[in-house]
mmCIF file of N, CA and C in Angstrom:
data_model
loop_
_atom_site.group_PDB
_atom_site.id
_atom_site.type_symbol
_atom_site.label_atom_id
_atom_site.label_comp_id
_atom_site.label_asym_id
_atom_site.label_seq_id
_atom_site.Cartn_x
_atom_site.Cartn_y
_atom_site.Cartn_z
ATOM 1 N N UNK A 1 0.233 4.230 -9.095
ATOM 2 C CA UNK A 1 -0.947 3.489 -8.727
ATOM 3 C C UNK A 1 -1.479 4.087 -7.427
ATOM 4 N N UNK A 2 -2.456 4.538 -7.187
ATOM 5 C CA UNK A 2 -3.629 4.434 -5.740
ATOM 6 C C UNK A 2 -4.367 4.255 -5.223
ATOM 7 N N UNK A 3 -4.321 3.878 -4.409
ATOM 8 C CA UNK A 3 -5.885 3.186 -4.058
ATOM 9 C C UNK A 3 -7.226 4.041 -4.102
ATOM 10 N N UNK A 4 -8.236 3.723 -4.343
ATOM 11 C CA UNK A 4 -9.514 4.287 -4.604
ATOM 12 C C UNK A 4 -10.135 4.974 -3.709
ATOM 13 N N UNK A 5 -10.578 6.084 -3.697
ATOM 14 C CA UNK A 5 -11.385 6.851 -2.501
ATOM 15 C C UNK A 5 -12.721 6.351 -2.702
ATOM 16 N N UNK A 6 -13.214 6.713 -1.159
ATOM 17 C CA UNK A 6 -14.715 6.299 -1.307
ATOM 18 C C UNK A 6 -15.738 6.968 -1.575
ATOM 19 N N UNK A 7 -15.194 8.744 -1.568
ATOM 20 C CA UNK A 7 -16.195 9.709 -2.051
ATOM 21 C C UNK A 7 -15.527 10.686 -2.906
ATOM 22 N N UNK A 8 -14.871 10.793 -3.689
ATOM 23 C CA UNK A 8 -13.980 12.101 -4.381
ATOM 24 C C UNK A 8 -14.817 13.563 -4.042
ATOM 25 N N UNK A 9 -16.166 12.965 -4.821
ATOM 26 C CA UNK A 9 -17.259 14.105 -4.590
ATOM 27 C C UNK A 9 -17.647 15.225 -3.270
ATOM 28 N N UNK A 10 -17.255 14.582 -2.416
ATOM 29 C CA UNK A 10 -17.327 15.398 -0.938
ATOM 30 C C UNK A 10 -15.916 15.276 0.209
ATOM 31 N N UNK A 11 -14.731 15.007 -1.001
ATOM 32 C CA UNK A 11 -13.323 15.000 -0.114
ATOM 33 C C UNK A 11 -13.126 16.192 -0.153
ATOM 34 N N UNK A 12 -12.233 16.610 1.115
ATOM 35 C CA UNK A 12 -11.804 18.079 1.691
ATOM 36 C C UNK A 12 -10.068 18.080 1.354
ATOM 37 N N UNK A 13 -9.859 16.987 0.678
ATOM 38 C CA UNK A 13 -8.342 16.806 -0.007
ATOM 39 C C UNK A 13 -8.311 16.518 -1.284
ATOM 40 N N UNK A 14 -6.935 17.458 -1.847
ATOM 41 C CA UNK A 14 -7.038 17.366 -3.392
ATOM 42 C C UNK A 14 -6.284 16.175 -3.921
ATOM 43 N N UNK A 15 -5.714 15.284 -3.044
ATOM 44 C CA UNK A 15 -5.129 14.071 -3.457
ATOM 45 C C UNK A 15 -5.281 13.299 -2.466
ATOM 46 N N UNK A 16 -4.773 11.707 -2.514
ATOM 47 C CA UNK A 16 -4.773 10.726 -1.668
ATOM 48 C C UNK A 16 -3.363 10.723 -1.079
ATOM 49 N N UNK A 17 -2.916 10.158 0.233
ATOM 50 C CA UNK A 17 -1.839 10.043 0.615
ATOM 51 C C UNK A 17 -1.054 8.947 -0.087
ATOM 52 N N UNK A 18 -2.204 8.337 -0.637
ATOM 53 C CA UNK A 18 -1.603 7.381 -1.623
ATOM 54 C C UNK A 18 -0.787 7.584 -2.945
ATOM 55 N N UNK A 19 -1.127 8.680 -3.085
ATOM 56 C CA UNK A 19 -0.845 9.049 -5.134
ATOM 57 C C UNK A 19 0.677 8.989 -4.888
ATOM 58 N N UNK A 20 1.598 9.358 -4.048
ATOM 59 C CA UNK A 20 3.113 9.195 -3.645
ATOM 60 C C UNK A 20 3.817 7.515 -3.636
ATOM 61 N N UNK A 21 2.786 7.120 -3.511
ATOM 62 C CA UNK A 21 3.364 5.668 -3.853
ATOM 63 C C UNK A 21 3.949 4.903 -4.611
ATOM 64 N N UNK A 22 5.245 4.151 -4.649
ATOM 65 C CA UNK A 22 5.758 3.926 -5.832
ATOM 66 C C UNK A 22 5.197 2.315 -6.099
ATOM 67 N N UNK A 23 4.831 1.146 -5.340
ATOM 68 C CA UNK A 23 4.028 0.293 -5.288
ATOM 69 C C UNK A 23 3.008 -0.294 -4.191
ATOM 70 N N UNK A 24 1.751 -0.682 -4.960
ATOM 71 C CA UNK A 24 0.404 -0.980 -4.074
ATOM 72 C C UNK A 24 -0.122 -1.693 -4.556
ATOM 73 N N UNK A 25 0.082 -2.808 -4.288
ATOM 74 C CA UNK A 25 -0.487 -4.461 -4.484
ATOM 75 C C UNK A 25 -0.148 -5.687 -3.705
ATOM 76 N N UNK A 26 -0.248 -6.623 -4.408
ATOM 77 C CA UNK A 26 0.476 -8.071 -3.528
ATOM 78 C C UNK A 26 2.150 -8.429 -3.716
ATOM 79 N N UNK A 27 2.159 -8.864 -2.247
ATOM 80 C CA UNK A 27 3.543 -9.588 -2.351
ATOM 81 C C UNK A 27 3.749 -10.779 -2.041
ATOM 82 N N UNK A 28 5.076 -11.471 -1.657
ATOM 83 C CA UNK A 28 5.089 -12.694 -0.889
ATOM 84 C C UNK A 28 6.018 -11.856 -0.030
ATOM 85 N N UNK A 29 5.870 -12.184 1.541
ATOM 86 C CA UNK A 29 7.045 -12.369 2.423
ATOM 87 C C UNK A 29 7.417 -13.612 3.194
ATOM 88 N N UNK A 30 8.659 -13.685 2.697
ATOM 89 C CA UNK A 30 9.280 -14.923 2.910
ATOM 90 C C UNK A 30 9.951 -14.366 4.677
ATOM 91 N N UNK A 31 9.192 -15.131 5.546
ATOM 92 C CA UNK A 31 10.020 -14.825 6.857
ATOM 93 C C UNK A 31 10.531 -16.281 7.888
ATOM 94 N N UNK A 32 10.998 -16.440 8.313
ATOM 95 C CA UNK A 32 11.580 -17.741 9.191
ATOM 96 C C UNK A 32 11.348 -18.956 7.766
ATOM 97 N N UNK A 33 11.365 -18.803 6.867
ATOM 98 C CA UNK A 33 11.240 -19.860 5.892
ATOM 99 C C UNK A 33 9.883 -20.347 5.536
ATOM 100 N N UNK A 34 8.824 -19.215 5.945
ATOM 101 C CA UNK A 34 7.606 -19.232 5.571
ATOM 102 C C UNK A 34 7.390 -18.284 4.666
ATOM 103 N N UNK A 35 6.280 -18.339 3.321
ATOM 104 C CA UNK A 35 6.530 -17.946 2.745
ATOM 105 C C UNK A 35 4.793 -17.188 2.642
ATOM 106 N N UNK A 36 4.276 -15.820 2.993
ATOM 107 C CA UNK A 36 3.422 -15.392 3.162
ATOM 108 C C UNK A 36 2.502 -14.251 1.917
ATOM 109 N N UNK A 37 1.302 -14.689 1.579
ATOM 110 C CA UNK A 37 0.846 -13.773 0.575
ATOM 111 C C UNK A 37 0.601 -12.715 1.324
ATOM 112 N N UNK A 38 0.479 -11.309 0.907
ATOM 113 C CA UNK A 38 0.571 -10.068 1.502
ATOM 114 C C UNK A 38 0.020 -9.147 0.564
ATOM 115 N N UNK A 39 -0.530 -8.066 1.043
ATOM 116 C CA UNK A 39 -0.374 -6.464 0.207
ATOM 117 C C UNK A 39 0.168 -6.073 0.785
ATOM 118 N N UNK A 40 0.651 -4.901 0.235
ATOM 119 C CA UNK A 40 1.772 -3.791 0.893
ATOM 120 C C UNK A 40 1.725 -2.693 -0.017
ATOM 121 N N UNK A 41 1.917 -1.605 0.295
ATOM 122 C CA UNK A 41 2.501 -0.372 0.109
ATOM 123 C C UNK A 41 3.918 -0.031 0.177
ATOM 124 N N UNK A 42 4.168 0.152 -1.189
ATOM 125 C CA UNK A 42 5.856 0.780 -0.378
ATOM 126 C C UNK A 42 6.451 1.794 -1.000
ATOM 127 N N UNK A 43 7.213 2.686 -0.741
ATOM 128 C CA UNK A 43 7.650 4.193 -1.166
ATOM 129 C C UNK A 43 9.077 4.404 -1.161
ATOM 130 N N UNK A 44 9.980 4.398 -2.295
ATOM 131 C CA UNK A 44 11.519 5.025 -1.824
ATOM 132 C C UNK A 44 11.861 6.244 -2.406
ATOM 133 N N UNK A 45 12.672 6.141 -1.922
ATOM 134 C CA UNK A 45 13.765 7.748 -1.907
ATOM 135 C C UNK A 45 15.393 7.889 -1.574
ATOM 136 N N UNK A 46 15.940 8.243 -2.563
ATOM 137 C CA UNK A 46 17.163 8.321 -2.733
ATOM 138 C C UNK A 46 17.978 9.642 -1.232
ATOM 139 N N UNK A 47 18.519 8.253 -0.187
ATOM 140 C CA UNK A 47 18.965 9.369 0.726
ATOM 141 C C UNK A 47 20.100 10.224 0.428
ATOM 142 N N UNK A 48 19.652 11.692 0.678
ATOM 143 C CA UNK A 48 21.132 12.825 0.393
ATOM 144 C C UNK A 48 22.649 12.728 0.827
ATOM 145 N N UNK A 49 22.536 12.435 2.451
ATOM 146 C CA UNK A 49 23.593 12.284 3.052
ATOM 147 C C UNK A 49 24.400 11.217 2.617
ATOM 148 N N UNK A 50 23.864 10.018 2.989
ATOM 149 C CA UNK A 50 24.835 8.553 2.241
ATOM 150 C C UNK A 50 25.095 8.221 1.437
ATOM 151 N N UNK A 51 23.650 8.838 -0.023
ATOM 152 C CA UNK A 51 23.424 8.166 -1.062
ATOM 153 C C UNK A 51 23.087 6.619 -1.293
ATOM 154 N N UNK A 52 22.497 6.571 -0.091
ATOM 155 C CA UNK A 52 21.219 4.997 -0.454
ATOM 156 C C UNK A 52 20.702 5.169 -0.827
ATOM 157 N N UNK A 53 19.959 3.972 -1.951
ATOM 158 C CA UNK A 53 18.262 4.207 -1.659
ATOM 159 C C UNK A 53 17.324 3.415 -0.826
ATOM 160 N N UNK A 54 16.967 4.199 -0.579
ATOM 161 C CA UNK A 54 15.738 3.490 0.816
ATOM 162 C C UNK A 54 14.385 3.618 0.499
ATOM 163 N N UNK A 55 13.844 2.449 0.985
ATOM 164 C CA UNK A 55 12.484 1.830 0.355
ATOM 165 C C UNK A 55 11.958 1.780 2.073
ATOM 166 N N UNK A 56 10.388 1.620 1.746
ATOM 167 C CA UNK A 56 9.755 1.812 3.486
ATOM 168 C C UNK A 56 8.199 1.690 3.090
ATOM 169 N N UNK A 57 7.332 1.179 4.138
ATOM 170 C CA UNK A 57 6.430 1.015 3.215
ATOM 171 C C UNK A 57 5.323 -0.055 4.985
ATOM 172 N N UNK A 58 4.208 -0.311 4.108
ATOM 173 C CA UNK A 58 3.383 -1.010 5.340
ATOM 174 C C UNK A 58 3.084 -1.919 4.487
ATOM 175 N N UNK A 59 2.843 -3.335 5.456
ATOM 176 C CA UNK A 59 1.934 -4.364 5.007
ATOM 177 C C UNK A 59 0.909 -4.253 5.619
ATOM 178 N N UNK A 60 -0.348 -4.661 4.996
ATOM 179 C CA UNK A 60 -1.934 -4.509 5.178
ATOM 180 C C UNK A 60 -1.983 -6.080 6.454
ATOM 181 N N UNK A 61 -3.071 -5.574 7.442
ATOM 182 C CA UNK A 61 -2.993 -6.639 8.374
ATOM 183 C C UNK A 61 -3.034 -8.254 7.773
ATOM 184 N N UNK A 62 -2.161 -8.829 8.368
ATOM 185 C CA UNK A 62 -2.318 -10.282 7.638
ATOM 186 C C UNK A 62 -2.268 -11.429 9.105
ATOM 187 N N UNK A 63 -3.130 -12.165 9.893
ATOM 188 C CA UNK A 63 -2.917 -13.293 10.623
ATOM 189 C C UNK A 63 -2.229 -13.736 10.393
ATOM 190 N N UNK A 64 -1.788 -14.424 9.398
ATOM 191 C CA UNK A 64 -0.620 -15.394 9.356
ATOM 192 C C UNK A 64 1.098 -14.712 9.874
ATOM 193 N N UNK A 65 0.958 -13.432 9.086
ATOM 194 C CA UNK A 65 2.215 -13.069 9.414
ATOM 195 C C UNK A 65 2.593 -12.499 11.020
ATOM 196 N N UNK A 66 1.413 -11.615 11.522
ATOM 197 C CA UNK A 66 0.971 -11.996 12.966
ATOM 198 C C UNK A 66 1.045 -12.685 13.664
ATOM 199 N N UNK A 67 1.270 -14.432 13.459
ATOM 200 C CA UNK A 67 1.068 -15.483 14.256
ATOM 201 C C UNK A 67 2.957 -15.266 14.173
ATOM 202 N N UNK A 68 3.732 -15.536 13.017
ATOM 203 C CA UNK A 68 5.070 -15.505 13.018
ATOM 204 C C UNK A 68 5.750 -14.326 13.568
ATOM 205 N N UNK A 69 5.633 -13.547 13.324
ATOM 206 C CA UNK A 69 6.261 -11.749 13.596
ATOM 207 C C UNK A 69 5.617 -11.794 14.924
ATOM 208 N N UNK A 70 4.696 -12.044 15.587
ATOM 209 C CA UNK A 70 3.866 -10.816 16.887
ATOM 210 C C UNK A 70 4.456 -9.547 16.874
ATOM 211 N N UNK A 71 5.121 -9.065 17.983
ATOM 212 C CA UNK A 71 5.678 -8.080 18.374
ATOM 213 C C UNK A 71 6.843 -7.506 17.760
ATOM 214 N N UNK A 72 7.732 -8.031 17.666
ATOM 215 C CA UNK A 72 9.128 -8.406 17.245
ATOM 216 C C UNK A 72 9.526 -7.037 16.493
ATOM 217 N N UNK A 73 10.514 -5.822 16.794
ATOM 218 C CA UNK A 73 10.260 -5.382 16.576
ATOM 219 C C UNK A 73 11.306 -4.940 14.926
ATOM 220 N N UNK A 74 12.332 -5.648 14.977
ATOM 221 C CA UNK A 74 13.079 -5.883 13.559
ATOM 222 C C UNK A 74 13.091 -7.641 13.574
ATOM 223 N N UNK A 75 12.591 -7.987 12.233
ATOM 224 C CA UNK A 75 12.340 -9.624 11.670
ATOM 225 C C UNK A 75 13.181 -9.126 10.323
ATOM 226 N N UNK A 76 14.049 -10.183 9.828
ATOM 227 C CA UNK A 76 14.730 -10.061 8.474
ATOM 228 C C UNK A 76 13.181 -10.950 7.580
ATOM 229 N N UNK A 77 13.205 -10.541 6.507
ATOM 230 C CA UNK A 77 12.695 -10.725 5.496
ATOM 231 C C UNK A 77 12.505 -10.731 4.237
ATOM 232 N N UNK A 78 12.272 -11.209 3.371
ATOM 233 C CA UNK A 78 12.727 -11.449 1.857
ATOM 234 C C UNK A 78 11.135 -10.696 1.668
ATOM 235 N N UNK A 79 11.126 -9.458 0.463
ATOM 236 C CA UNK A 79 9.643 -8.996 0.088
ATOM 237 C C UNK A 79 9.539 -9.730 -1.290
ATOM 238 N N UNK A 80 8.795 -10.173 -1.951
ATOM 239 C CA UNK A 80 8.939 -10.650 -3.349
ATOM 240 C C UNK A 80 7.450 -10.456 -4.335
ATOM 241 N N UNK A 81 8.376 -9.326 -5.210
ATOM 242 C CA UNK A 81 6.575 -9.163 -5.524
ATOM 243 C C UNK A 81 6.808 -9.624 -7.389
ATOM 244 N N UNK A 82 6.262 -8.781 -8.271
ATOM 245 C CA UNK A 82 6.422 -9.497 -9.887
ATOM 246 C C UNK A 82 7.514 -8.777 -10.278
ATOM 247 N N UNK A 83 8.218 -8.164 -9.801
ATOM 248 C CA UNK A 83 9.410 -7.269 -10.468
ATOM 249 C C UNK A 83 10.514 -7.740 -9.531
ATOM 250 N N UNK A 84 10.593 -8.335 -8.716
ATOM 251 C CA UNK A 84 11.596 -8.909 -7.782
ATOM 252 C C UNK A 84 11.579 -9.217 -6.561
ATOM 253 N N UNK A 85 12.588 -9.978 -6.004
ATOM 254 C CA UNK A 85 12.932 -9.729 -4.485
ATOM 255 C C UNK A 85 13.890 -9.508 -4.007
ATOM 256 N N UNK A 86 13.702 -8.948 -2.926
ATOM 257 C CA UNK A 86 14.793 -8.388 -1.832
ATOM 258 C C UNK A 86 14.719 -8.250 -0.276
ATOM 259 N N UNK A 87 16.227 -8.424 0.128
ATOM 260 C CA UNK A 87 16.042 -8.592 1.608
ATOM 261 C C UNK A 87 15.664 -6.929 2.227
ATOM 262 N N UNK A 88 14.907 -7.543 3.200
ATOM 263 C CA UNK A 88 14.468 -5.639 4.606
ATOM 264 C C UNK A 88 14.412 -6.531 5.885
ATOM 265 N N UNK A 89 13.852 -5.428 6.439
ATOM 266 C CA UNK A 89 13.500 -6.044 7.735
ATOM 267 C C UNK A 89 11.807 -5.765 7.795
ATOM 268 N N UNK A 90 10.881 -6.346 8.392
ATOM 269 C CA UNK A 90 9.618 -6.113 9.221
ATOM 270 C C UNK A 90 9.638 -5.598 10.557
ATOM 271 N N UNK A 91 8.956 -4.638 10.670
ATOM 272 C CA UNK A 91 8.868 -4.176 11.808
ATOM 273 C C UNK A 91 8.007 -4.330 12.864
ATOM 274 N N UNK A 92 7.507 -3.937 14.339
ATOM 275 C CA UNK A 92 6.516 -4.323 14.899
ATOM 276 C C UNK A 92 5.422 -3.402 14.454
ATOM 277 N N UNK A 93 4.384 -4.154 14.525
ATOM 278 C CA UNK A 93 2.891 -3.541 14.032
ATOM 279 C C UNK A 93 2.370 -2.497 14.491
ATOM 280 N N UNK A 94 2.163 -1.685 13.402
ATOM 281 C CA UNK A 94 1.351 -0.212 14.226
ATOM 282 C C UNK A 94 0.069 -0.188 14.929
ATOM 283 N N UNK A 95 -0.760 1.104 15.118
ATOM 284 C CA UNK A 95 -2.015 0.777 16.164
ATOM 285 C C UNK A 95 -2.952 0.208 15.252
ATOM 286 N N UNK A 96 -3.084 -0.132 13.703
ATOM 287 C CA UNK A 96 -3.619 -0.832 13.064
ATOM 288 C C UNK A 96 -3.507 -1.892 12.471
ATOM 289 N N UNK A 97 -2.383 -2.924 13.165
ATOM 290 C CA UNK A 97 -2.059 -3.799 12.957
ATOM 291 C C UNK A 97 -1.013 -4.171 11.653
ATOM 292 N N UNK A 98 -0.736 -3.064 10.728
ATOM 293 C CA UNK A 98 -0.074 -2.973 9.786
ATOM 294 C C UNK A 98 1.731 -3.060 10.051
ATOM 295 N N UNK A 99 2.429 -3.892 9.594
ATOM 296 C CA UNK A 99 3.416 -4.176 9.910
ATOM 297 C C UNK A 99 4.231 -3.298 9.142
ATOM 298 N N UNK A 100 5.607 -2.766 9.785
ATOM 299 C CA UNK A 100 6.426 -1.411 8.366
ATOM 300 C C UNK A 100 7.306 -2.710 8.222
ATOM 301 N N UNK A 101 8.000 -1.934 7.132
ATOM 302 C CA UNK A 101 9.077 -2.567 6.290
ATOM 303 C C UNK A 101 10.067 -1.595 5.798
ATOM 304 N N UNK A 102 10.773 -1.896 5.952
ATOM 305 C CA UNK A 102 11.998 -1.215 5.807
ATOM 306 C C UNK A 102 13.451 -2.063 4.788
ATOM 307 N N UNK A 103 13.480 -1.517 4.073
ATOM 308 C CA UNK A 103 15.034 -2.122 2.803
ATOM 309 C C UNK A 103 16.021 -0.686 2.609
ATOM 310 N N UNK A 104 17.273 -1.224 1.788
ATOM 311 C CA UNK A 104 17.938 -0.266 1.471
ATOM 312 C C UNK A 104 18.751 -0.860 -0.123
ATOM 313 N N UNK A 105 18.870 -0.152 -1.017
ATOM 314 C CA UNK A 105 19.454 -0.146 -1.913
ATOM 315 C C UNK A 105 18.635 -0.625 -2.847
ATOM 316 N N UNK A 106 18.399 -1.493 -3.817
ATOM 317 C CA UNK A 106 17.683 -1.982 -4.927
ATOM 318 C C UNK A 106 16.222 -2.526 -4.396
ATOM 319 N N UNK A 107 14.962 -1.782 -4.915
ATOM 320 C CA UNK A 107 13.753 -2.267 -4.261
ATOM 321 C C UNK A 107 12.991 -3.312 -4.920
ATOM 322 N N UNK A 108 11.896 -4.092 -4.561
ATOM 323 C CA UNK A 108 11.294 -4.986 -5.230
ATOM 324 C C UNK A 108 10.424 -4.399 -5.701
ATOM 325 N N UNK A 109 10.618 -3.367 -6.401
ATOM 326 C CA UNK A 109 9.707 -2.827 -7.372
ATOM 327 C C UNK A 109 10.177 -1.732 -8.438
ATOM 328 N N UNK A 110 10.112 -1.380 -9.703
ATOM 329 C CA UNK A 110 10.471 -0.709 -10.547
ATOM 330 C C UNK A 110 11.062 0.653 -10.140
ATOM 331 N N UNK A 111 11.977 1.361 -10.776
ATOM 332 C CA UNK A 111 12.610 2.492 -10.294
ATOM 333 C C UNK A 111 12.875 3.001 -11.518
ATOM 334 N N UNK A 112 12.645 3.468 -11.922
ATOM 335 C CA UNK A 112 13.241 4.591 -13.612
ATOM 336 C C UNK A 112 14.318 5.042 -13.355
ATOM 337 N N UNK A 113 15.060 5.049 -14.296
ATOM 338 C CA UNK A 113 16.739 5.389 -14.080
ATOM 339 C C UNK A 113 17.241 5.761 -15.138
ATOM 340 N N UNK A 114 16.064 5.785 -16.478
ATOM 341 C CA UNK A 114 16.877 6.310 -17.870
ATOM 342 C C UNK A 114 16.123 7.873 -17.747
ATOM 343 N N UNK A 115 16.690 9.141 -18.284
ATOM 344 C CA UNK A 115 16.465 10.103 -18.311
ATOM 345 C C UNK A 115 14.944 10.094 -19.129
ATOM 346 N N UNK A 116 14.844 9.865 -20.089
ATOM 347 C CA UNK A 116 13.478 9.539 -20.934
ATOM 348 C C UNK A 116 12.482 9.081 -19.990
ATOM 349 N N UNK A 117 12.646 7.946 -19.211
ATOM 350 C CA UNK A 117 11.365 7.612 -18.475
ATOM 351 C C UNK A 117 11.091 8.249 -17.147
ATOM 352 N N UNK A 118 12.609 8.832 -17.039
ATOM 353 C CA UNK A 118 11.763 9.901 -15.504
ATOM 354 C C UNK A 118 11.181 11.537 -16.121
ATOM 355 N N UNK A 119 11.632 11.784 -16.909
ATOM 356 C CA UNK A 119 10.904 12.566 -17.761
ATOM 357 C C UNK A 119 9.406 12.329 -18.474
ATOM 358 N N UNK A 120 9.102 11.509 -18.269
ATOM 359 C CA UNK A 120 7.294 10.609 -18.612
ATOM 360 C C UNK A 120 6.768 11.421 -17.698
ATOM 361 N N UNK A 121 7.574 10.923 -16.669
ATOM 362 C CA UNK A 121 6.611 10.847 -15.419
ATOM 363 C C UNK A 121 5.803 12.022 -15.201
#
């Protein structure tokens, strides 16, 4: 999935930074026992050294979660989107107000794991 450019016709790039994305839509984040609608972006990758997998990703500016998070610069959090949830942490907000997120091991979002469907891809 990626999000839409606003001119294809006069871009000086042959893809979006987006097309790498493994999900881009809405979530809930459940933080201090509040339970927040969200978009987010998020991207994993199977680390070499440890063999985790690690998921990472931004939420799109949201007030509400702003008023709970401010600064803070690791918040535990539950992400929960239509394929699941799972615990990460939130991070403090970048210079665009977008909060990171960070998980490890099973993500709240689809992962192909049978030889046939990573072969689709």
């Amino acid at each position: 999935m990626s999000l839409p450019r606003q001119d294809d016709a006069n871009s000086v790039f042959t893809h979006s930074p987006h097309d790498d994305s493994d999900y881009i839509g809405e979530a809930t984040v459940t933080v201090r026992g509040v339970d927040i609608p969200v978009e987010l972006e998020l991207k994993g990758y199977s680390e070499p050294i440890d063999g985790v997998f690690r998921w990472i990703g931004r939420i799109r500016p949201n007030d509400q979660l702003s008023a709970i998070v401010g600064d803070e610069a690791r918040v535990k959090a539950t992400i929960r989107t239509t394929h699941s949830a799972r615990d990460a942490f939130i991070g403090d907000p970048d210079p665009w107000n977008r909060y990171r997120v960070i998980g490890k091991s099973t993500p709240p979002f689809h992962v192909p794991t049978d030889l046939s469907e990573i072969q689709a891809e």
